Amino acid sequence: MGGIADVAASLSKELRRLGHDVRAVLPRYRQIDIAQHGLVPVVRGLQVPLGTQPVEATIYEGRINDMPVYFVDCPPLFDRDSMYGFGDDDARFIFFARALLEMLGPLDFRPDVIHLHDWQGALVPNLLDRLYADGPLSDIATALTIHNLSAQGVYGFGALTLAGLEKWGLMRVGIPGLDDVVNLLGRGIHFADVVNTVSERYAAEIQRPEFGEGLDEVLRANVHKLYGIVNGIDYEQFDPGRDPYIPHHYSATAPEAKALDRAELRTELGLERVDRPLCAIVSRFYDVKGLDLVEQALPAILGLGLQIVVIGTGDRRYEDLFRRVASEKPGTVAAVIGFDPALAQRIYAGADMLWMPSRFEPCGLAQLIALRYGTVPIVRATGGLADTIKDFDPVASMGNGFSFEAYDPWQFFAAVVRAWETYRHHSVWSWLVRRAMSEDVSWSRSAQKYLQLYRSAIANHRERRGIAALEG
């Protein structure tokens, strides 16, 4: 679940605050304990079609911040050690899609829009279009959000039999990757009333072969309903004015206590107290995060005298790199291999700069948190990083961070140098910190865009059904 769960929970919370009836549905994985979470069965003995015979499910209901959350319980399919990665994942998530639709009748609930995420829910628009087009669910519109384009749910023809879609066959839309296999995400893009990614820049990037993961052609064919909406962050969770994990609180109008957080962070991590920027990496350790650029530029960056703190885990190569550099540069570099959410909050509060030189980044979360905490981001202009971080222009007094275009270690180094030079002008740096903290990166802004997306989904669905009725 991870990032998708965080996004769904935060967006749902904001939409409910605005007065909308929002409910969530997910499988009851083994990690979700019925007793611990106070789940109550609301639909028993639900017969869900799967292949040649139905499979029984129980629908449980729980609450998150008073929002109803439904759990599709089928132990043979979901009571497993992990959520994904099994040979029968096609059956598992086809079953989930059918169960989601079949439970609406017993629950007496007809949503205006069903909002799906990634390949695991992407078959729902196809099912509604083919199997439920003439029934009580025919007016439901669909919105599909793509978080991870590389995971597509690709299976053989047997998946159509499991879904009850075999009589319609493969899509045959003239697009490689959709004509010869069952690609659940590709079908979702084709059948959903609207599709969005988690930034405008990424929505444009994935229409190109180098970013499209083989689906660029189907995305271009559906560009008329493709949108980009940047995620927000929960301002109650990420608030330097009352964060329980940081020792000193501050705000955009009174940011002085950030210096106290920096001093305590240095003490906690064994870094020297010096008047130099403290740069942070809060990330998973993989090439896609641009850590190969960091590795190549690191000797030159250390030559500037900057301090660095790194927290994260991932590729052993980078874990070993940061351990080694920290041991070679005590007092200058600190490496925390693993992830401690409380320490991560203190790093956001205490650091001066955050590095995100990503190869690609659909949205990005760390740069949004950094802005909120007045930690100036240094990013590569890709995906959501390009949408949210604008390069600082001291002449025009514009921008909220530093960015570079080419995926090149020396462009990254040059951006770090520009940030270091700006830091040395304390009044200018203070202005930039306040500017960063003044940015609106809340879910309230993003939620308004999702409401417009849902309106577009409803309009598109009505128009499409009207055309189908005329053709019928």
CSV table of C-alpha atoms in Angstrom, one decimal:
chain,number,residue,atom,x,y,z
A,1,MET,CA,0.0,0.0,0.0
A,2,GLY,CA,2.7,2.5,1.1
A,3,GLY,CA,2.5,5.8,-0.8
A,4,ILE,CA,-0.8,5.1,-2.5
A,5,ALA,CA,-2.4,4.5,0.9
A,6,ASP,CA,-1.0,7.7,2.2
A,7,VAL,CA,-2.3,9.6,-0.8
A,8,ALA,CA,-5.7,8.0,-0.7
A,9,ALA,CA,-6.1,8.6,3.0
A,10,SER,CA,-5.0,12.3,2.8
A,11,LEU,CA,-7.1,13.0,-0.2
A,12,SER,CA,-10.2,11.3,1.3
A,13,LYS,CA,-9.8,13.2,4.5
A,14,GLU,CA,-9.7,16.5,2.7
A,15,LEU,CA,-12.7,15.6,0.4
A,16,ARG,CA,-14.7,14.6,3.5
A,17,ARG,CA,-13.8,17.9,5.1
A,18,LEU,CA,-15.3,19.6,2.1
A,19,GLY,CA,-18.6,17.7,2.7
A,20,HIS,CA,-18.3,14.8,0.2
A,21,ASP,CA,-19.3,11.2,1.0
A,22,VAL,CA,-16.0,9.4,0.5
A,23,ARG,CA,-15.5,5.7,1.2
A,24,ALA,CA,-12.5,3.5,0.6
A,25,VAL,CA,-12.2,-0.1,-0.5
A,26,LEU,CA,-9.2,-2.5,-0.3
A,27,PRO,CA,-8.4,-6.2,0.2
A,28,ARG,CA,-8.1,-7.4,3.7
A,29,TYR,CA,-4.5,-8.4,3.6
A,30,ARG,CA,-3.0,-10.5,6.4
A,31,GLN,CA,-1.5,-7.4,8.0
A,32,ILE,CA,-5.0,-5.9,8.7
A,33,ASP,CA,-6.2,-7.6,11.9
A,34,ILE,CA,-10.0,-7.8,12.3
A,35,ALA,CA,-10.1,-7.5,16.1
A,36,GLN,CA,-7.3,-5.0,16.4
A,37,HIS,CA,-9.0,-2.5,14.0
A,38,GLY,CA,-12.5,-3.2,15.2
A,39,LEU,CA,-13.7,-4.4,11.8
A,40,VAL,CA,-17.4,-5.3,11.5
A,41,PRO,CA,-18.9,-7.6,8.8
A,42,VAL,CA,-21.5,-5.7,6.8
A,43,VAL,CA,-21.9,-8.2,3.9
A,44,ARG,CA,-21.6,-11.9,4.4
A,45,GLY,CA,-21.5,-14.7,1.8
A,46,LEU,CA,-21.0,-12.3,-1.2
A,47,GLN,CA,-20.8,-14.5,-4.3
A,48,VAL,CA,-18.2,-12.9,-6.6
A,49,PRO,CA,-17.8,-14.3,-10.1
A,50,LEU,CA,-14.3,-15.5,-10.9
A,51,GLY,CA,-13.9,-17.7,-14.0
A,52,THR,CA,-16.4,-20.5,-14.2
A,53,GLN,CA,-17.7,-20.3,-10.6
A,54,PRO,CA,-18.2,-17.8,-7.9
A,55,VAL,CA,-15.9,-17.3,-4.9
A,56,GLU,CA,-17.2,-16.2,-1.6
A,57,ALA,CA,-16.2,-13.0,0.2
A,58,THR,CA,-17.1,-11.2,3.4
A,59,ILE,CA,-17.1,-7.4,3.4
A,60,TYR,CA,-15.9,-5.8,6.6
A,61,GLU,CA,-16.2,-2.2,7.5
A,62,GLY,CA,-13.8,-0.1,9.6
A,63,ARG,CA,-13.3,3.6,10.2
A,64,ILE,CA,-10.4,6.0,9.6
A,65,ASN,CA,-11.1,9.5,10.9
A,66,ASP,CA,-14.8,8.6,10.7
A,67,MET,CA,-14.5,7.6,7.0
A,68,PRO,CA,-16.0,4.2,6.1
A,69,VAL,CA,-13.4,1.8,4.9
A,70,TYR,CA,-14.5,-1.5,3.4
A,71,PHE,CA,-12.2,-4.6,3.3
A,72,VAL,CA,-12.8,-7.4,0.9
A,73,ASP,CA,-12.0,-10.6,2.9
A,74,CYS,CA,-11.2,-13.8,1.0
A,75,PRO,CA,-8.4,-15.6,2.9
A,76,PRO,CA,-7.4,-18.0,0.1
A,77,LEU,CA,-6.5,-14.9,-2.0
A,78,PHE,CA,-5.4,-12.3,0.4
A,79,ASP,CA,-4.3,-14.0,3.7
A,80,ARG,CA,-0.6,-14.1,2.6
A,81,ASP,CA,2.8,-13.0,3.7
A,82,SER,CA,2.9,-10.0,1.3
A,83,MET,CA,0.4,-8.0,-0.8
A,84,TYR,CA,1.8,-8.6,-4.3
A,85,GLY,CA,4.2,-10.8,-6.2
A,86,PHE,CA,2.3,-14.1,-6.5
A,87,GLY,CA,1.7,-16.2,-9.6
A,88,ASP,CA,-2.1,-15.8,-9.3
A,89,ASP,CA,-2.1,-12.0,-8.9
A,90,ASP,CA,-4.3,-11.7,-11.9
A,91,ALA,CA,-7.0,-13.8,-10.2
A,92,ARG,CA,-6.5,-11.9,-6.9
A,93,PHE,CA,-7.1,-8.5,-8.3
A,94,ILE,CA,-9.7,-9.4,-10.9
A,95,PHE,CA,-11.6,-10.9,-7.9
A,96,PHE,CA,-11.0,-7.6,-6.0
A,97,ALA,CA,-12.4,-5.5,-8.9
A,98,ARG,CA,-15.5,-7.7,-9.2
A,99,ALA,CA,-16.1,-7.8,-5.5
A,100,LEU,CA,-15.9,-4.0,-5.3
A,101,LEU,CA,-18.7,-3.8,-7.8
A,102,GLU,CA,-20.7,-6.7,-6.5
A,103,MET,CA,-20.8,-5.3,-3.0
A,104,LEU,CA,-22.4,-2.0,-3.9
A,105,GLY,CA,-25.9,-3.6,-4.2
A,106,PRO,CA,-25.9,-5.2,-0.7
A,107,LEU,CA,-24.5,-2.0,0.7
A,108,ASP,CA,-27.1,0.1,-1.1
A,109,PHE,CA,-24.4,2.6,-2.2
A,110,ARG,CA,-24.1,4.1,-5.6
A,111,PRO,CA,-21.1,6.4,-5.9
A,112,ASP,CA,-21.0,9.1,-8.6
A,113,VAL,CA,-17.3,8.2,-9.3
A,114,ILE,CA,-15.1,5.3,-8.4
A,115,HIS,CA,-11.5,6.4,-8.1
A,116,LEU,CA,-9.0,3.6,-8.9
A,117,HIS,CA,-5.3,3.5,-8.3
A,118,ASP,CA,-2.7,1.8,-10.5
A,119,TRP,CA,-3.1,-1.7,-12.1
A,120,GLN,CA,-4.6,-3.4,-9.1
A,121,GLY,CA,-7.9,-1.5,-9.6
A,122,ALA,CA,-7.6,-0.7,-13.3
A,123,LEU,CA,-9.9,-3.4,-14.5
A,124,VAL,CA,-13.0,-1.8,-12.9
A,125,PRO,CA,-13.7,0.7,-15.8
A,126,ASN,CA,-13.5,-2.2,-18.3
A,127,LEU,CA,-15.9,-4.3,-16.2
A,128,LEU,CA,-18.4,-1.5,-15.8
A,129,ASP,CA,-18.3,-0.8,-19.5
A,130,ARG,CA,-18.8,-4.5,-20.6
A,131,LEU,CA,-20.6,-6.3,-17.8
A,132,TYR,CA,-22.5,-3.6,-15.9
A,133,ALA,CA,-23.4,-1.2,-18.7
A,134,ASP,CA,-27.2,-2.0,-18.6
A,135,GLY,CA,-27.7,-2.4,-14.8
A,136,PRO,CA,-28.0,-0.1,-11.8
A,137,LEU,CA,-24.2,0.7,-11.9
A,138,SER,CA,-24.3,2.0,-15.4
A,139,ASP,CA,-24.2,5.7,-14.3
A,140,ILE,CA,-21.0,5.3,-12.3
A,141,ALA,CA,-18.0,7.3,-13.7
A,142,THR,CA,-14.4,6.2,-13.2
A,143,ALA,CA,-11.1,8.0,-12.6
A,144,LEU,CA,-7.8,6.2,-12.7
A,145,THR,CA,-4.7,7.6,-11.1
A,146,ILE,CA,-1.3,6.3,-12.2
A,147,HIS,CA,1.3,6.3,-9.5
A,148,ASN,CA,3.6,3.7,-10.9
A,149,LEU,CA,3.6,3.2,-14.7
A,150,SER,CA,6.1,0.5,-14.7
A,151,ALA,CA,3.8,-2.0,-12.8
A,152,GLN,CA,1.1,-2.8,-15.3
A,153,GLY,CA,-0.5,-6.1,-14.5
A,154,VAL,CA,0.3,-8.0,-17.7
A,155,TYR,CA,-1.2,-11.5,-18.1
A,156,GLY,CA,-2.2,-14.0,-20.7
A,157,PHE,CA,-5.6,-14.5,-22.3
A,158,GLY,CA,-6.8,-16.6,-19.4
A,159,ALA,CA,-7.2,-13.4,-17.3
A,160,LEU,CA,-10.1,-12.5,-19.6
A,161,THR,CA,-11.8,-15.8,-18.7
A,162,LEU,CA,-11.3,-15.1,-15.0
A,163,ALA,CA,-12.8,-11.6,-15.5
A,164,GLY,CA,-15.8,-12.8,-17.6
A,165,LEU,CA,-14.5,-10.7,-20.5
A,166,GLU,CA,-13.4,-13.5,-22.8
A,167,LYS,CA,-16.2,-13.0,-25.4
A,168,TRP,CA,-14.8,-9.5,-26.2
A,169,GLY,CA,-11.3,-10.8,-26.6
A,170,LEU,CA,-8.1,-8.7,-26.7
A,171,MET,CA,-8.4,-5.0,-27.2
A,172,ARG,CA,-7.2,-4.9,-30.8
A,173,VAL,CA,-6.8,-1.1,-30.8
A,174,GLY,CA,-3.7,-1.3,-32.9
A,175,ILE,CA,-1.3,-0.6,-30.1
A,176,PRO,CA,1.6,-3.0,-29.3
A,177,GLY,CA,1.4,-4.4,-25.8
A,178,LEU,CA,-2.4,-4.2,-25.7
A,179,ASP,CA,-3.3,-6.3,-28.8
A,180,ASP,CA,-1.4,-9.4,-27.8
A,181,VAL,CA,-1.6,-9.6,-24.0
A,182,VAL,CA,-4.0,-8.6,-21.2
A,183,ASN,CA,-2.5,-5.4,-19.8
A,184,LEU,CA,-4.7,-4.3,-16.9
A,185,LEU,CA,-3.3,-0.8,-16.6
A,186,GLY,CA,-3.5,-0.3,-20.3
A,187,ARG,CA,-7.2,-1.4,-20.2
A,188,GLY,CA,-7.8,1.0,-17.4
A,189,ILE,CA,-6.3,3.9,-19.4
A,190,HIS,CA,-8.5,2.9,-22.4
A,191,PHE,CA,-11.8,2.5,-20.5
A,192,ALA,CA,-11.6,5.0,-17.6
A,193,ASP,CA,-13.5,8.2,-18.1
A,194,VAL,CA,-10.5,10.2,-16.9
A,195,VAL,CA,-6.9,9.3,-16.2
A,196,ASN,CA,-4.4,11.3,-14.2
A,197,THR,CA,-0.9,11.1,-13.0
A,198,VAL,CA,0.5,12.8,-9.9
A,199,SER,CA,2.0,15.9,-11.7
A,200,GLU,CA,1.5,17.8,-14.9
A,201,ARG,CA,5.0,17.4,-16.1
A,202,TYR,CA,4.9,13.6,-15.6
A,203,ALA,CA,1.6,13.4,-17.5
A,204,ALA,CA,3.5,15.0,-20.4
A,205,GLU,CA,6.6,12.9,-20.0
A,206,ILE,CA,4.9,9.5,-20.0
A,207,GLN,CA,3.6,10.2,-23.5
A,208,ARG,CA,7.2,9.9,-24.7
A,209,PRO,CA,8.8,6.5,-25.3
A,210,GLU,CA,11.6,7.1,-22.8
A,211,PHE,CA,9.1,7.5,-20.0
A,212,GLY,CA,6.1,5.6,-21.2
A,213,GLU,CA,7.0,2.1,-20.2
A,214,GLY,CA,5.5,0.8,-23.4
A,215,LEU,CA,2.2,2.6,-22.9
A,216,ASP,CA,3.1,5.9,-24.4
A,217,GLU,CA,1.1,5.2,-27.5
A,218,VAL,CA,-2.1,4.4,-25.6
A,219,LEU,CA,-1.5,7.5,-23.4
A,220,ARG,CA,-1.2,9.7,-26.5
A,221,ALA,CA,-4.3,8.2,-27.9
A,222,ASN,CA,-6.1,9.2,-24.7
A,223,VAL,CA,-4.5,12.5,-24.1
A,224,HIS,CA,-8.0,14.2,-24.3
A,225,LYS,CA,-8.7,12.7,-20.9
A,226,LEU,CA,-5.2,12.7,-19.3
A,227,TYR,CA,-4.5,15.1,-16.5
A,228,GLY,CA,-1.7,15.8,-14.0
A,229,ILE,CA,-2.4,16.7,-10.4
A,230,VAL,CA,0.4,17.2,-7.9
A,231,ASN,CA,-0.1,15.5,-4.5
A,232,GLY,CA,-0.3,17.5,-1.4
A,233,ILE,CA,0.9,16.9,2.2
A,234,ASP,CA,-1.1,16.7,5.4
A,235,TYR,CA,-0.6,20.0,7.1
A,236,GLU,CA,-1.5,18.4,10.5
A,237,GLN,CA,1.2,15.8,10.1
A,238,PHE,CA,3.8,18.1,8.7
A,239,ASP,CA,3.8,21.3,10.7
A,240,PRO,CA,7.0,22.9,12.0
A,241,GLY,CA,4.8,25.0,14.3
A,242,ARG,CA,3.7,22.0,16.3
A,243,ASP,CA,5.6,18.9,15.1
A,244,PRO,CA,6.0,16.6,18.2
A,245,TYR,CA,9.2,15.2,16.8
A,246,ILE,CA,11.2,18.4,16.6
A,247,PRO,CA,12.5,20.2,19.7
A,248,HIS,CA,11.8,23.8,18.6
A,249,HIS,CA,8.8,25.0,16.7
A,250,TYR,CA,8.8,27.8,14.1
A,251,SER,CA,6.8,29.2,11.1
A,252,ALA,CA,7.2,31.2,7.9
A,253,THR,CA,6.6,34.4,9.8
A,254,ALA,CA,8.9,33.4,12.7
A,255,PRO,CA,11.5,31.0,11.3
A,256,GLU,CA,14.3,31.8,13.8
A,257,ALA,CA,14.0,28.6,15.9
A,258,LYS,CA,15.0,26.5,12.8
A,259,ALA,CA,18.6,27.4,13.7
A,260,LEU,CA,18.0,25.8,17.1
A,261,ASP,CA,16.7,22.6,15.5
A,262,ARG,CA,19.8,22.6,13.2
A,263,ALA,CA,22.1,22.9,16.2
A,264,GLU,CA,20.4,20.0,18.1
A,265,LEU,CA,20.4,17.9,14.9
A,266,ARG,CA,24.1,18.4,14.6
A,267,THR,CA,24.6,17.3,18.2
A,268,GLU,CA,22.4,14.3,17.7
A,269,LEU,CA,24.3,13.1,14.6
A,270,GLY,CA,27.8,14.0,15.8
A,271,LEU,CA,28.3,16.8,13.3
A,272,GLU,CA,30.5,19.8,13.9
A,273,ARG,CA,28.8,23.1,14.7
A,274,VAL,CA,29.9,25.3,11.9
A,275,ASP,CA,28.4,28.1,9.8
A,276,ARG,CA,28.0,26.0,6.7
A,277,PRO,CA,25.0,24.6,5.0
A,278,LEU,CA,23.7,21.2,6.3
A,279,CYS,CA,22.5,19.3,3.2
A,280,ALA,CA,20.1,16.3,3.5
A,281,ILE,CA,19.1,13.3,1.5
A,282,VAL,CA,15.8,11.6,2.7
A,283,SER,CA,15.3,8.9,0.2
A,284,ARG,CA,15.2,5.3,-0.8
A,285,PHE,CA,18.7,4.4,-2.1
A,286,TYR,CA,18.2,3.5,-5.8
A,287,ASP,CA,19.6,4.8,-9.1
A,288,VAL,CA,16.3,6.3,-10.1
A,289,LYS,CA,16.7,8.7,-7.2
A,290,GLY,CA,19.8,10.1,-8.8
A,291,LEU,CA,22.2,8.7,-6.3
A,292,ASP,CA,24.7,7.9,-9.1
A,293,LEU,CA,24.9,11.6,-9.7
A,294,VAL,CA,25.5,12.2,-5.9
A,295,GLU,CA,28.2,9.5,-6.0
A,296,GLN,CA,30.0,11.1,-8.9
A,297,ALA,CA,29.7,14.7,-7.6
A,298,LEU,CA,30.4,13.9,-3.9
A,299,PRO,CA,34.2,14.5,-3.8
A,300,ALA,CA,33.8,17.9,-5.4
A,301,ILE,CA,30.8,18.7,-3.1
A,302,LEU,CA,32.8,17.7,0.0
A,303,GLY,CA,35.6,20.0,-1.2
A,304,LEU,CA,33.2,22.9,-0.7
A,305,GLY,CA,33.1,22.2,3.0
A,306,LEU,CA,29.4,21.4,3.2
A,307,GLN,CA,27.9,19.0,5.8
A,308,ILE,CA,25.7,16.1,4.7
A,309,VAL,CA,23.2,13.9,6.5
A,310,VAL,CA,21.7,10.9,4.7
A,311,ILE,CA,18.8,8.7,5.9
A,312,GLY,CA,17.3,5.8,4.0
A,313,THR,CA,17.8,2.3,2.8
A,314,GLY,CA,17.9,0.4,-0.5
A,315,ASP,CA,20.6,-0.7,-2.9
A,316,ARG,CA,23.6,-2.1,-1.0
A,317,ARG,CA,26.0,-0.1,-3.2
A,318,TYR,CA,24.7,3.2,-1.9
A,319,GLU,CA,24.3,2.0,1.7
A,320,ASP,CA,28.0,1.0,1.6
A,321,LEU,CA,28.9,4.3,-0.1
A,322,PHE,CA,27.3,6.5,2.6
A,323,ARG,CA,28.6,4.3,5.4
A,324,ARG,CA,32.1,4.7,4.0
A,325,VAL,CA,32.0,8.4,3.5
A,326,ALA,CA,30.5,9.0,6.9
A,327,SER,CA,33.4,7.0,8.5
A,328,GLU,CA,36.0,8.9,6.4
A,329,LYS,CA,34.4,12.3,7.2
A,330,PRO,CA,33.3,12.2,10.8
A,331,GLY,CA,31.8,15.5,11.9
A,332,THR,CA,31.0,16.3,8.3
A,333,VAL,CA,28.9,13.4,7.0
A,334,ALA,CA,26.3,11.4,8.9
A,335,ALA,CA,24.6,8.3,7.5
A,336,VAL,CA,21.6,6.6,9.0
A,337,ILE,CA,20.9,3.4,7.1
A,338,GLY,CA,17.3,2.5,7.8
A,339,PHE,CA,14.3,4.7,8.3
A,340,ASP,CA,13.2,6.4,11.4
A,341,PRO,CA,10.2,8.7,10.8
A,342,ALA,CA,10.8,10.8,13.9
A,343,LEU,CA,14.5,11.4,12.9
A,344,ALA,CA,13.4,12.2,9.3
A,345,GLN,CA,11.2,15.0,10.7
A,346,ARG,CA,14.1,16.4,12.7
A,347,ILE,CA,16.2,16.3,9.6
A,348,TYR,CA,13.6,18.2,7.6
A,349,ALA,CA,13.5,20.7,10.4
A,350,GLY,CA,17.2,21.0,10.9
A,351,ALA,CA,18.7,20.8,7.4
A,352,ASP,CA,19.3,23.9,5.2
A,353,MET,CA,19.0,22.1,1.8
A,354,LEU,CA,17.4,18.9,0.5
A,355,TRP,CA,18.9,17.0,-2.5
A,356,MET,CA,16.6,15.3,-5.0
A,357,PRO,CA,18.5,14.8,-8.3
A,358,SER,CA,16.1,12.1,-9.5
A,359,ARG,CA,16.3,10.5,-12.9
A,360,PHE,CA,12.5,10.6,-12.9
A,361,GLU,CA,10.0,11.4,-10.2
A,362,PRO,CA,6.2,11.2,-10.9
A,363,CYS,CA,5.4,13.5,-8.0
A,364,GLY,CA,7.8,13.4,-5.1
A,365,LEU,CA,7.0,13.9,-1.4
A,366,ALA,CA,10.2,14.9,0.2
A,367,GLN,CA,10.5,18.3,-1.7
A,368,LEU,CA,7.0,19.2,-0.5
A,369,ILE,CA,7.8,18.4,3.2
A,370,ALA,CA,11.1,20.3,2.7
A,371,LEU,CA,9.3,23.4,1.5
A,372,ARG,CA,6.9,23.2,4.5
A,373,TYR,CA,9.9,23.1,6.9
A,374,GLY,CA,12.0,25.8,5.1
A,375,THR,CA,14.6,23.4,3.8
A,376,VAL,CA,15.5,24.6,0.4
A,377,PRO,CA,15.2,21.8,-2.3
A,378,ILE,CA,17.9,21.2,-4.9
A,379,VAL,CA,16.2,19.0,-7.6
A,380,ARG,CA,16.5,17.8,-11.1
A,381,ALA,CA,13.6,19.3,-13.2
A,382,THR,CA,11.6,16.2,-13.9
A,383,GLY,CA,8.1,15.1,-13.2
A,384,GLY,CA,6.6,16.6,-10.0
A,385,LEU,CA,9.9,18.1,-9.1
A,386,ALA,CA,9.7,20.4,-12.1
A,387,ASP,CA,6.1,21.3,-11.2
A,388,THR,CA,6.8,22.2,-7.6
A,389,ILE,CA,10.3,23.6,-7.4
A,390,LYS,CA,11.1,26.7,-9.4
A,391,ASP,CA,14.7,27.7,-9.9
A,392,PHE,CA,15.7,30.7,-7.7
A,393,ASP,CA,16.3,34.0,-9.6
A,394,PRO,CA,17.8,36.6,-7.3
A,395,VAL,CA,17.3,39.4,-9.9
A,396,ALA,CA,13.6,38.8,-10.3
A,397,SER,CA,13.1,37.6,-6.7
A,398,MET,CA,11.4,34.4,-7.9
A,399,GLY,CA,11.7,30.7,-7.2
A,400,ASN,CA,11.6,28.5,-4.2
A,401,GLY,CA,14.7,26.3,-4.7
A,402,PHE,CA,17.4,25.3,-7.2
A,403,SER,CA,16.9,23.0,-10.2
A,404,PHE,CA,18.9,21.7,-13.1
A,405,GLU,CA,17.8,20.0,-16.4
A,406,ALA,CA,20.3,17.5,-17.7
A,407,TYR,CA,20.9,14.3,-15.9
A,408,ASP,CA,24.5,15.1,-15.3
A,409,PRO,CA,26.6,15.1,-12.1
A,410,TRP,CA,28.2,18.4,-12.9
A,411,GLN,CA,24.9,20.1,-13.4
A,412,PHE,CA,23.9,18.8,-10.0
A,413,PHE,CA,27.2,20.1,-8.6
A,414,ALA,CA,26.6,23.5,-10.2
A,415,ALA,CA,23.2,23.7,-8.6
A,416,VAL,CA,24.7,22.9,-5.2
A,417,VAL,CA,27.3,25.6,-5.7
A,418,ARG,CA,24.6,28.2,-6.6
A,419,ALA,CA,22.8,27.2,-3.4
A,420,TRP,CA,26.0,27.5,-1.4
A,421,GLU,CA,26.7,30.9,-2.8
A,422,THR,CA,23.2,32.1,-2.1
A,423,TYR,CA,23.4,30.8,1.5
A,424,ARG,CA,26.5,33.0,2.1
A,425,HIS,CA,24.2,36.0,1.6
A,426,HIS,CA,22.2,35.6,4.8
A,427,SER,CA,19.5,38.1,4.1
A,428,VAL,CA,18.9,36.6,0.6
A,429,TRP,CA,18.8,33.1,2.1
A,430,SER,CA,16.4,34.1,4.8
A,431,TRP,CA,14.1,35.5,2.1
A,432,LEU,CA,14.3,32.2,0.2
A,433,VAL,CA,13.5,30.1,3.3
A,434,ARG,CA,10.4,32.2,4.0
A,435,ARG,CA,9.4,32.0,0.4
A,436,ALA,CA,9.7,28.2,0.5
A,437,MET,CA,7.6,28.0,3.7
A,438,SER,CA,5.0,30.2,2.2
A,439,GLU,CA,4.2,27.8,-0.7
A,440,ASP,CA,0.8,26.1,-0.6
A,441,VAL,CA,1.6,22.4,-0.8
A,442,SER,CA,-1.5,21.3,1.2
A,443,TRP,CA,-4.0,18.7,0.2
A,444,SER,CA,-6.7,21.5,0.2
A,445,ARG,CA,-5.3,22.8,-3.1
A,446,SER,CA,-4.9,19.4,-4.7
A,447,ALA,CA,-8.4,18.3,-3.5
A,448,GLN,CA,-10.1,21.1,-5.5
A,449,LYS,CA,-8.3,19.8,-8.6
A,450,TYR,CA,-9.5,16.3,-7.9
A,451,LEU,CA,-13.1,17.6,-7.6
A,452,GLN,CA,-12.8,19.1,-11.0
A,453,LEU,CA,-11.3,15.8,-12.3
A,454,TYR,CA,-14.4,14.0,-10.9
A,455,ARG,CA,-16.7,16.5,-12.6
A,456,SER,CA,-14.9,15.8,-15.9
A,457,ALA,CA,-15.2,12.1,-15.3
A,458,ILE,CA,-19.0,12.4,-14.9
A,459,ALA,CA,-19.3,14.6,-17.9
A,460,ASN,CA,-17.2,12.3,-20.1
A,461,HIS,CA,-19.2,9.2,-18.9
A,462,ARG,CA,-22.5,10.8,-19.7
A,463,GLU,CA,-21.4,11.9,-23.1
A,464,ARG,CA,-20.0,8.4,-23.8
A,465,ARG,CA,-23.1,6.7,-22.7
A,466,GLY,CA,-25.2,9.1,-24.7
A,467,ILE,CA,-23.2,8.3,-27.8
A,468,ALA,CA,-23.5,4.5,-27.1
A,469,ALA,CA,-27.2,4.9,-26.7
A,470,LEU,CA,-27.5,6.6,-30.1
A,471,GLU,CA,-25.3,4.0,-31.8
A,472,GLY,CA,-27.3,1.2,-30.1
